[in-house]
PDB file of C-alpha atoms in Angstrom:
ATOM      1  CA  MET A   1     -47.108   8.405  12.304  1.00 53.00           C
ATOM      2  CA  LYS A   2     -45.159   6.362  14.805  1.00 50.00           C
ATOM      3  CA  SER A   3     -44.136   3.980  12.035  1.00 50.00           C
ATOM      4  CA  LYS A   4     -42.869   6.850   9.846  1.00 49.00           C
ATOM      5  CA  ASN A   5     -40.848   8.300  12.724  1.00 49.00           C
ATOM      6  CA  SER A   6     -39.305   4.892  13.320  1.00 49.00           C
ATOM      7  CA  VAL A   7     -38.266   4.687   9.680  1.00 46.00           C
ATOM      8  CA  VAL A   8     -36.654   8.148   9.788  1.00 43.00           C
ATOM      9  CA  ILE A   9     -34.794   7.393  13.022  1.00 47.00           C
ATOM     10  CA  PHE A  10     -33.595   4.054  11.686  1.00 47.00           C
ATOM     11  CA  MET A  11     -32.315   5.559   8.427  1.00 48.00           C
ATOM     12  CA  LEU A  12     -30.468   8.313  10.304  1.00 43.00           C
ATOM     13  CA  PHE A  13     -28.889   5.679  12.521  1.00 46.00           C
ATOM     14  CA  CYS A  14     -27.796   3.724   9.452  1.00 48.00           C
ATOM     15  CA  LEU A  15     -26.281   6.805   7.839  1.00 45.00           C
ATOM     16  CA  VAL A  16     -24.339   7.695  10.985  1.00 44.00           C
ATOM     17  CA  SER A  17     -23.088   4.129  11.348  1.00 46.00           C
ATOM     18  CA  PHE A  18     -22.122   3.977   7.687  1.00 45.00           C
ATOM     19  CA  SER A  19     -20.247   7.273   7.886  1.00 44.00           C
ATOM     20  CA  THR A  20     -18.377   6.115  10.961  1.00 42.00           C
ATOM     21  CA  ALA A  21     -17.403   2.822   9.357  1.00 42.00           C
ATOM     22  CA  ALA A  22     -16.430   4.401   6.048  1.00 43.00           C
ATOM     23  CA  LEU A  23     -14.549   7.436   7.302  1.00 43.00           C
ATOM     24  CA  GLY A  24     -13.174   6.274  10.635  1.00 41.00           C
ATOM     25  CA  ALA A  25     -11.291   8.562  12.997  1.00 39.00           C
ATOM     26  CA  SER A  26      -9.935  11.898  11.816  1.00 42.00           C
ATOM     27  CA  ASP A  27      -6.340  11.117  12.874  1.00 80.00           C
ATOM     28  CA  TYR A  28      -4.044   8.790  10.975  1.00 92.00           C
ATOM     29  CA  SER A  29      -4.102   5.148  11.972  1.00 94.00           C
ATOM     30  CA  TYR A  30      -1.930   2.214  10.998  1.00 94.00           C
ATOM     31  CA  GLY A  31      -4.081  -0.163   8.994  1.00 93.00           C
ATOM     32  CA  VAL A  32      -1.601  -2.630   7.500  1.00 95.00           C
ATOM     33  CA  SER A  33      -2.117  -6.128   8.880  1.00 94.00           C
ATOM     34  CA  GLU A  34       0.322  -7.736  11.273  1.00 95.00           C
ATOM     35  CA  ASP A  35       1.538 -11.337  10.742  1.00 96.00           C
ATOM     36  CA  GLU A  36       0.008 -11.512   7.270  1.00 95.00           C
ATOM     37  CA  LEU A  37       2.105 -12.671   4.333  1.00 96.00           C
ATOM     38  CA  PHE A  38       1.984 -10.256   1.403  1.00 97.00           C
ATOM     39  CA  ILE A  39       3.079 -11.863  -1.854  1.00 97.00           C
ATOM     40  CA  TYR A  40       4.062  -9.713  -4.830  1.00 98.00           C
ATOM     41  CA  GLU A  41       4.119 -11.121  -8.342  1.00 98.00           C
ATOM     42  CA  ILE A  42       5.688  -9.960 -11.592  1.00 98.00           C
ATOM     43  CA  LYS A  43       2.506  -9.405 -13.579  1.00 98.00           C
ATOM     44  CA  SER A  44       4.037  -8.266 -16.853  1.00 98.00           C
ATOM     45  CA  TYR A  45       7.302  -7.446 -18.590  1.00 98.00           C
ATOM     46  CA  ASP A  46       7.302  -6.038 -22.122  1.00 98.00           C
ATOM     47  CA  GLU A  47      10.642  -6.978 -23.663  1.00 98.00           C
ATOM     48  CA  ASP A  48      10.227  -4.665 -26.657  1.00 98.00           C
ATOM     49  CA  LEU A  49       9.520  -1.624 -24.500  1.00 98.00           C
ATOM     50  CA  ALA A  50      12.349  -2.603 -22.152  1.00 98.00           C
ATOM     51  CA  GLU A  51      14.722  -2.819 -25.114  1.00 97.00           C
ATOM     52  CA  ASP A  52      13.963   0.797 -25.955  1.00 97.00           C
ATOM     53  CA  ALA A  53      13.903   2.168 -22.421  1.00 98.00           C
ATOM     54  CA  PHE A  54      16.608   0.330 -20.464  1.00 98.00           C
ATOM     55  CA  VAL A  55      20.355   0.263 -21.010  1.00 98.00           C
ATOM     56  CA  ASN A  56      20.273  -3.335 -19.735  1.00 97.00           C
ATOM     57  CA  PRO A  57      16.854  -4.607 -20.868  1.00 97.00           C
ATOM     58  CA  ASP A  58      17.052  -8.194 -19.588  1.00 98.00           C
ATOM     59  CA  ILE A  59      14.349  -8.838 -16.983  1.00 98.00           C
ATOM     60  CA  GLU A  60      16.897 -10.072 -14.434  1.00 98.00           C
ATOM     61  CA  ASP A  61      18.910  -6.879 -14.867  1.00 97.00           C
ATOM     62  CA  ALA A  62      15.774  -4.841 -14.245  1.00 97.00           C
ATOM     63  CA  LEU A  63      14.215  -6.846 -11.414  1.00 97.00           C
ATOM     64  CA  GLY A  64      16.844  -9.188 -10.026  1.00 97.00           C
ATOM     65  CA  GLN A  65      17.947 -12.796 -10.140  1.00 96.00           C
ATOM     66  CA  GLY A  66      15.253 -15.326 -10.977  1.00 97.00           C
ATOM     67  CA  ALA A  67      12.879 -12.679 -12.304  1.00 98.00           C
ATOM     68  CA  GLU A  68      10.286 -13.785 -14.841  1.00 98.00           C
ATOM     69  CA  VAL A  69       6.601 -13.146 -15.341  1.00 98.00           C
ATOM     70  CA  GLY A  70       4.763 -15.043 -12.609  1.00 97.00           C
ATOM     71  CA  ALA A  71       7.728 -15.110 -10.211  1.00 98.00           C
ATOM     72  CA  MET A  72       7.109 -13.898  -6.665  1.00 98.00           C
ATOM     73  CA  THR A  73       8.631 -12.150  -3.685  1.00 97.00           C
ATOM     74  CA  ALA A  74       7.093 -11.468  -0.273  1.00 97.00           C
ATOM     75  CA  THR A  75       7.086  -9.333   2.837  1.00 97.00           C
ATOM     76  CA  MET A  76       5.561  -9.632   6.304  1.00 97.00           C
ATOM     77  CA  ILE A  77       5.111  -7.251   9.232  1.00 97.00           C
ATOM     78  CA  THR A  78       5.662  -9.173  12.455  1.00 97.00           C
ATOM     79  CA  ASP A  79       5.208  -6.467  15.089  1.00 97.00           C
ATOM     80  CA  ILE A  80       3.650  -2.993  15.316  1.00 96.00           C
ATOM     81  CA  ASP A  81       4.341  -0.912  18.436  1.00 96.00           C
ATOM     82  CA  ASP A  82       3.033   2.550  19.285  1.00 95.00           C
ATOM     83  CA  ILE A  83       5.788   5.044  20.120  1.00 94.00           C
ATOM     84  CA  ASP A  84       5.620   8.507  21.702  1.00 91.00           C
ATOM     85  CA  ASP A  85       8.917   9.957  20.524  1.00 88.00           C
ATOM     86  CA  TYR A  86       9.538   9.411  16.812  1.00 91.00           C
ATOM     87  CA  ASN A  87      12.349  11.991  16.675  1.00 86.00           C
ATOM     88  CA  ASN A  88      14.083  10.732  19.840  1.00 83.00           C
ATOM     89  CA  ASP A  89      14.144  14.268  21.237  1.00 77.00           C
ATOM     90  CA  ALA A  90      12.736  13.291  24.665  1.00 71.00           C
ATOM     91  CA  THR A  91       9.656  15.476  24.169  1.00 73.00           C
ATOM     92  CA  GLU A  92       7.213  12.596  23.651  1.00 68.00           C
ATOM     93  CA  ASP A  93       5.065  14.867  21.495  1.00 79.00           C
ATOM     94  CA  ASP A  94       5.726  13.184  18.158  1.00 87.00           C
ATOM     95  CA  PRO A  95       3.922   9.821  18.213  1.00 93.00           C
ATOM     96  CA  GLY A  96       4.147   7.130  15.591  1.00 95.00           C
ATOM     97  CA  TRP A  97       4.780   3.439  15.138  1.00 96.00           C
ATOM     98  CA  GLN A  98       7.783   1.143  15.197  1.00 97.00           C
ATOM     99  CA  ILE A  99       7.377  -1.505  12.520  1.00 97.00           C
ATOM    100  CA  GLU A 100       9.265  -4.790  12.544  1.00 98.00           C
ATOM    101  CA  GLY A 101       9.157  -7.385   9.823  1.00 97.00           C
ATOM    102  CA  TRP A 102      11.027  -9.090   7.025  1.00 97.00           C
ATOM    103  CA  TYR A 103      11.407  -8.855   3.280  1.00 97.00           C
ATOM    104  CA  TRP A 104      12.329 -11.693   0.905  1.00 96.00           C
ATOM    105  CA  ASN A 105      15.930 -10.889   0.024  1.00 94.00           C
ATOM    106  CA  THR A 106      16.990 -13.649  -2.313  1.00 94.00           C
ATOM    107  CA  GLU A 107      16.076 -14.509  -5.890  1.00 96.00           C
ATOM    108  CA  TRP A 108      12.492 -14.485  -7.128  1.00 98.00           C
ATOM    109  CA  THR A 109      10.624 -17.765  -6.755  1.00 96.00           C
ATOM    110  CA  GLU A 110       7.707 -19.554  -8.411  1.00 95.00           C
ATOM    111  CA  ASP A 111       6.884 -21.563  -5.279  1.00 95.00           C
ATOM    112  CA  GLU A 112       4.809 -19.857  -2.562  1.00 94.00           C
ATOM    113  CA  GLU A 113       5.885 -22.530  -0.080  1.00 94.00           C
ATOM    114  CA  ASP A 114       9.347 -20.953  -0.069  1.00 95.00           C
ATOM    115  CA  PHE A 115       7.849 -18.173   2.061  1.00 96.00           C
ATOM    116  CA  ASP A 116       6.680 -20.580   4.778  1.00 92.00           C
ATOM    117  CA  ASP A 117       9.069 -20.288   7.738  1.00 88.00           C
ATOM    118  CA  PRO A 118      11.860 -18.771   5.597  1.00 92.00           C
ATOM    119  CA  ASP A 119      15.512 -19.266   6.464  1.00 91.00           C
ATOM    120  CA  SER A 120      17.240 -16.200   7.909  1.00 92.00           C
ATOM    121  CA  SER A 121      19.630 -16.177   4.954  1.00 93.00           C
ATOM    122  CA  ASP A 122      16.696 -15.662   2.560  1.00 96.00           C
ATOM    123  CA  ILE A 123      15.180 -12.609   4.243  1.00 97.00           C
ATOM    124  CA  TRP A 124      16.149  -9.141   5.363  1.00 96.00           C
ATOM    125  CA  GLU A 125      14.728  -8.243   8.775  1.00 97.00           C
ATOM    126  CA  PHE A 126      13.934  -4.594   9.380  1.00 97.00           C
ATOM    127  CA  THR A 127      12.888  -2.191  12.117  1.00 97.00           C
ATOM    128  CA  ILE A 128      11.512   1.081  10.766  1.00 97.00           C
ATOM    129  CA  LYS A 129       9.843   3.995  12.546  1.00 96.00           C
ATOM    130  CA  VAL A 130       6.866   5.718  10.926  1.00 96.00           C
ATOM    131  CA  PRO A 131       5.629   9.065  12.336  1.00 95.00           C
ATOM    132  CA  GLU A 132       1.935   9.715  12.852  1.00 95.00           C
ATOM    133  CA  ASP A 133       2.441  13.244  11.518  1.00 94.00           C
ATOM    134  CA  PRO A 134       3.971  13.093   8.007  1.00 95.00           C
ATOM    135  CA  GLU A 135       5.430  16.569   8.515  1.00 93.00           C
ATOM    136  CA  ASP A 136       7.868  14.993  10.990  1.00 93.00           C
ATOM    137  CA  TYR A 137       9.817  13.722   7.988  1.00 94.00           C
ATOM    138  CA  GLY A 138      10.755  17.307   7.200  1.00 93.00           C
ATOM    139  CA  ALA A 139      11.649  18.493   3.717  1.00 94.00           C
ATOM    140  CA  MET A 140      12.849  15.660   1.498  1.00 94.00           C
ATOM    141  CA  LEU A 141      16.200  16.024  -0.260  1.00 92.00           C
ATOM    142  CA  PRO A 142      16.315  15.377  -4.022  1.00 88.00           C
ATOM    143  CA  GLY A 143      17.675  11.915  -4.726  1.00 85.00           C
ATOM    144  CA  TRP A 144      17.351  10.757  -1.123  1.00 90.00           C
ATOM    145  CA  GLU A 145      13.575  10.542  -0.998  1.00 95.00           C
ATOM    146  CA  ILE A 146      13.627   7.261  -2.940  1.00 94.00           C
ATOM    147  CA  PHE A 147      14.930   5.603   0.240  1.00 95.00           C
ATOM    148  CA  LEU A 148      11.744   6.656   2.032  1.00 97.00           C
ATOM    149  CA  VAL A 149       9.678   5.261  -0.837  1.00 97.00           C
ATOM    150  CA  TRP A 150      11.410   1.901  -0.518  1.00 96.00           C
ATOM    151  CA  SER A 151      10.875   1.832   3.243  1.00 96.00           C
ATOM    152  CA  PHE A 152       7.155   2.359   2.553  1.00 97.00           C
ATOM    153  CA  ILE A 153       7.226  -0.689   0.275  1.00 97.00           C
ATOM    154  CA  TYR A 154       8.115  -2.745   3.356  1.00 96.00           C
ATOM    155  CA  THR A 155       5.999  -0.996   5.998  1.00 96.00           C
ATOM    156  CA  GLY A 156       3.139   0.566   4.081  1.00 97.00           C
ATOM    157  CA  VAL A 157       1.904   3.996   5.188  1.00 97.00           C
ATOM    158  CA  PRO A 158      -0.711   5.193   7.680  1.00 96.00           C
ATOM    159  CA  ASP A 159      -4.368   5.326   6.701  1.00 95.00           C
ATOM    160  CA  PRO A 160      -5.746   7.233   4.792  1.00 96.00           C
ATOM    161  CA  ALA A 161      -2.810   6.714   2.459  1.00 97.00           C
ATOM    162  CA  ASP A 162      -3.608   9.455  -0.050  1.00 96.00           C
ATOM    163  CA  GLU A 163      -3.702  12.181   2.614  1.00 96.00           C
ATOM    164  CA  TYR A 164      -0.612  10.916   4.417  1.00 97.00           C
ATOM    165  CA  LEU A 165       1.464  10.759   1.236  1.00 97.00           C
ATOM    166  CA  ASP A 166       0.238  14.167   0.105  1.00 97.00           C
ATOM    167  CA  ASP A 167       1.271  15.774   3.415  1.00 96.00           C
ATOM    168  CA  ILE A 168       4.911  14.734   3.023  1.00 97.00           C
ATOM    169  CA  GLU A 169       7.130  17.533   1.706  1.00 96.00           C
ATOM    170  CA  TRP A 170       8.520  15.726  -1.335  1.00 97.00           C
ATOM    171  CA  ALA A 171      11.250  17.230  -3.494  1.00 95.00           C
ATOM    172  CA  ASP A 172      10.865  15.536  -6.887  1.00 95.00           C
ATOM    173  CA  ILE A 173       7.941  13.187  -6.288  1.00 97.00           C
ATOM    174  CA  ASP A 174       4.333  13.872  -7.230  1.00 97.00           C
ATOM    175  CA  VAL A 175       1.360  12.353  -5.415  1.00 98.00           C
ATOM    176  CA  GLU A 176      -1.653  11.265  -7.451  1.00 97.00           C
ATOM    177  CA  ASP A 177      -4.334   9.899  -5.126  1.00 95.00           C
ATOM    178  CA  SER A 178      -2.423   7.149  -3.286  1.00 96.00           C
ATOM    179  CA  THR A 179       0.295   6.740  -5.926  1.00 98.00           C
ATOM    180  CA  LEU A 180       3.810   8.190  -5.818  1.00 98.00           C
ATOM    181  CA  VAL A 181       5.013   9.281  -9.247  1.00 98.00           C
ATOM    182  CA  ILE A 182       8.673   9.852 -10.155  1.00 97.00           C
ATOM    183  CA  GLU A 183       9.747  11.117 -13.559  1.00 97.00           C
ATOM    184  CA  GLY A 184      12.877   9.325 -14.759  1.00 96.00           C
ATOM    185  CA  ASP A 185      15.095  11.639 -16.806  1.00 96.00           C
ATOM    186  CA  ALA A 186      17.351   9.838 -19.276  1.00 97.00           C
ATOM    187  CA  SER A 187      19.775  12.764 -19.284  1.00 96.00           C
ATOM    188  CA  THR A 188      20.595  12.219 -15.594  1.00 94.00           C
ATOM    189  CA  ASN A 189      19.816   8.514 -15.087  1.00 95.00           C
ATOM    190  CA  PRO A 190      22.512   6.293 -16.656  1.00 96.00           C
ATOM    191  CA  THR A 191      20.314   3.165 -16.524  1.00 96.00           C
ATOM    192  CA  ILE A 192      17.681   4.368 -19.007  1.00 98.00           C
ATOM    193  CA  ASN A 193      17.802   5.333 -22.686  1.00 97.00           C
ATOM    194  CA  GLU A 194      14.623   7.400 -22.662  1.00 97.00           C
ATOM    195  CA  ASP A 195      12.456   9.190 -20.141  1.00 98.00           C
ATOM    196  CA  VAL A 196      10.216   6.876 -18.113  1.00 98.00           C
ATOM    197  CA  THR A 197       7.764   7.185 -15.232  1.00 98.00           C
ATOM    198  CA  PHE A 198       8.082   5.224 -11.991  1.00 98.00           C
ATOM    199  CA  GLU A 199       4.836   4.637 -10.077  1.00 98.00           C
ATOM    200  CA  TYR A 200       4.431   3.245  -6.554  1.00 98.00           C
ATOM    201  CA  GLU A 201       0.808   2.600  -5.634  1.00 98.00           C
ATOM    202  CA  PHE A 202      -0.664   2.070  -2.163  1.00 98.00           C
ATOM    203  CA  LYS A 203      -4.082   0.776  -1.164  1.00 96.00           C
ATOM    204  CA  SER A 204      -6.422   3.110   0.710  1.00 93.00           C
ATOM    205  CA  ASN A 205      -5.496   1.503   4.057  1.00 94.00           C
ATOM    206  CA  GLY A 206      -1.787   2.134   3.405  1.00 96.00           C
ATOM    207  CA  GLN A 207      -0.705  -1.331   2.253  1.00 97.00           C
ATOM    208  CA  PHE A 208       1.816  -1.180  -0.588  1.00 98.00           C
ATOM    209  CA  HIS A 209       0.073  -2.479  -3.701  1.00 98.00           C
ATOM    210  CA  SER A 210       2.260  -2.220  -6.799  1.00 98.00           C
ATOM    211  CA  ARG A 211       5.161  -0.662  -8.625  1.00 98.00           C
ATOM    212  CA  ARG A 212       5.432  -0.164 -12.351  1.00 98.00           C
ATOM    213  CA  ILE A 213       7.468   1.659 -14.953  1.00 98.00           C
ATOM    214  CA  LEU A 214       5.803   3.402 -17.872  1.00 98.00           C
ATOM    215  CA  SER A 215       7.389   4.302 -21.196  1.00 98.00           C
ATOM    216  CA  GLU A 216       7.406   7.747 -22.793  1.00 95.00           C
ATOM    217  CA  ASP A 217       4.042   6.836 -24.318  1.00 96.00           C
ATOM    218  CA  ASP A 218       2.606   5.742 -20.943  1.00 97.00           C
ATOM    219  CA  GLU A 219       2.766   2.051 -21.842  1.00 98.00           C
ATOM    220  CA  VAL A 220       3.560  -0.359 -19.001  1.00 98.00           C
ATOM    221  CA  ILE A 221       7.092  -1.719 -19.328  1.00 98.00           C
ATOM    222  CA  TYR A 222       6.713  -3.896 -16.255  1.00 98.00           C
ATOM    223  CA  GLU A 223       4.474  -4.254 -13.231  1.00 98.00           C
ATOM    224  CA  VAL A 224       4.938  -5.968  -9.883  1.00 98.00           C
ATOM    225  CA  SER A 225       1.794  -6.069  -7.757  1.00 98.00           C
ATOM    226  CA  LEU A 226       0.178  -7.616  -4.716  1.00 97.00           C
ATOM    227  CA  GLN A 227      -1.150 -11.103  -5.333  1.00 91.00           C
ATOM    228  CA  SER A 228      -4.781 -10.668  -4.331  1.00 65.00           C
ATOM    229  CA  PHE A 229      -8.096 -11.164  -6.091  1.00 45.00           C
ATOM    230  CA  LEU A 230      -9.913  -8.327  -4.328  1.00 46.00           C
ATOM    231  CA  SER A 231      -7.038  -5.870  -4.684  1.00 40.00           C
ATOM    232  CA  SER A 232      -7.188  -6.337  -8.454  1.00 40.00           C
ATOM    233  CA  ILE A 233     -10.746  -4.978  -8.600  1.00 44.00           C
ATOM    234  CA  PRO A 234     -10.688  -1.295  -9.667  1.00 40.00           C
ATOM    235  CA  GLY A 235     -11.941   0.957  -6.882  1.00 43.00           C
ATOM    236  CA  TYR A 236     -11.802  -1.775  -4.251  1.00 46.00           C
ATOM    237  CA  ASN A 237     -11.766  -0.124  -0.835  1.00 47.00           C
ATOM    238  CA  PRO A 238     -11.968  -2.389   2.237  1.00 48.00           C
ATOM    239  CA  THR A 239     -13.178   0.427   4.506  1.00 47.00           C
ATOM    240  CA  LEU A 240     -15.983   1.350   2.127  1.00 48.00           C
ATOM    241  CA  ILE A 241     -16.937  -2.307   1.723  1.00 48.00           C
ATOM    242  CA  GLY A 242     -17.107  -2.600   5.515  1.00 51.00           C
ATOM    243  CA  GLY A 243     -19.446   0.378   5.696  1.00 51.00           C
ATOM    244  CA  LEU A 244     -21.713  -1.092   3.037  1.00 49.00           C
ATOM    245  CA  MET A 245     -21.826  -4.383   4.919  1.00 51.00           C
ATOM    246  CA  VAL A 246     -22.894  -2.585   8.113  1.00 49.00           C
ATOM    247  CA  PHE A 247     -25.625  -0.752   6.202  1.00 50.00           C
ATOM    248  CA  SER A 248     -26.836  -3.986   4.566  1.00 53.00           C
ATOM    249  CA  ILE A 249     -26.971  -5.894   7.857  1.00 58.00           C
ATOM    250  CA  MET A 250     -28.931  -3.101   9.546  1.00 58.00           C
ATOM    251  CA  SER A 251     -31.351  -2.988   6.631  1.00 57.00           C
ATOM    252  CA  LEU A 252     -31.992  -6.727   6.927  1.00 58.00           C
ATOM    253  CA  ILE A 253     -32.590  -6.388  10.668  1.00 64.00           C
ATOM    254  CA  TYR A 254     -35.053  -3.555  10.065  1.00 53.00           C
ATOM    255  CA  LEU A 255     -36.963  -5.513   7.400  1.00 59.00           C
ATOM    256  CA  ASN A 256     -37.193  -8.454   9.769  1.00 63.00           C
ATOM    257  CA  ILE A 257     -38.645  -6.193  12.492  1.00 65.00           C
ATOM    258  CA  ILE A 258     -41.223  -4.754  10.064  1.00 65.00           C
ATOM    259  CA  LYS A 259     -42.311  -8.238   9.002  1.00 63.00           C
ATOM    260  CA  LYS A 260     -42.794  -9.295  12.611  1.00 63.00           C
ATOM    261  CA  GLN A 261     -44.881  -6.176  13.326  1.00 63.00           C
ATOM    262  CA  GLU A 262     -47.068  -6.856  10.287  1.00 62.00           C
ATOM    263  CA  ASN A 263     -47.664 -10.412  11.458  1.00 60.00           C
TER     264      ASN A 263
END
């Protein structure tokens, strides 16, 4: 009986530990790594689809100088500071984070070593505030919200990303899980010949993962995404993986204890 009770207690302990590791705290946290180089690569560019969709279909017109499949850009967050007054209204009741870092601001490159100790002329340094409460952004104005999207490309968003993005009061942007979706209307956008869909995807911890444009038939015209083996695995979730690791380690410890008792 004592052995059975021990098993039940151990399993409950494992479940509680797993839940804590997998779900974390109820409030938003900032989970994007500091001082880690994030490299983004042009994964694909369909010239035929671009010819139909874009007024200027050349890849360099669409993505910038030096763009070609396999070319890279990069970003790095160098400092993350907690702040108490996101709105600068002296109330100190609207906490958040002040994010400092840099973004590669010259032509695309095929050499990762270019990102090592980059020259100041090759990068754009930024300081951006991110509120803990997404409602502090207020109601987004049509057309202007794209600037917030681009700031998120540099800073990422708080964790869990899907909830944070969904709680922002967007004007013309839809949120699907942790992806921002913008419908491009050819009748109002002079750079496209046909309607397209812009997608900006974030990982579960808030790190910006990829951006892509889809044709009218939902075919990928181009995709730029984070250069990472694990991030390319569908459903990869670092928090969930951490929880599974905790559960596995505890299970091994328990089995070892049982073996010792049997001996």
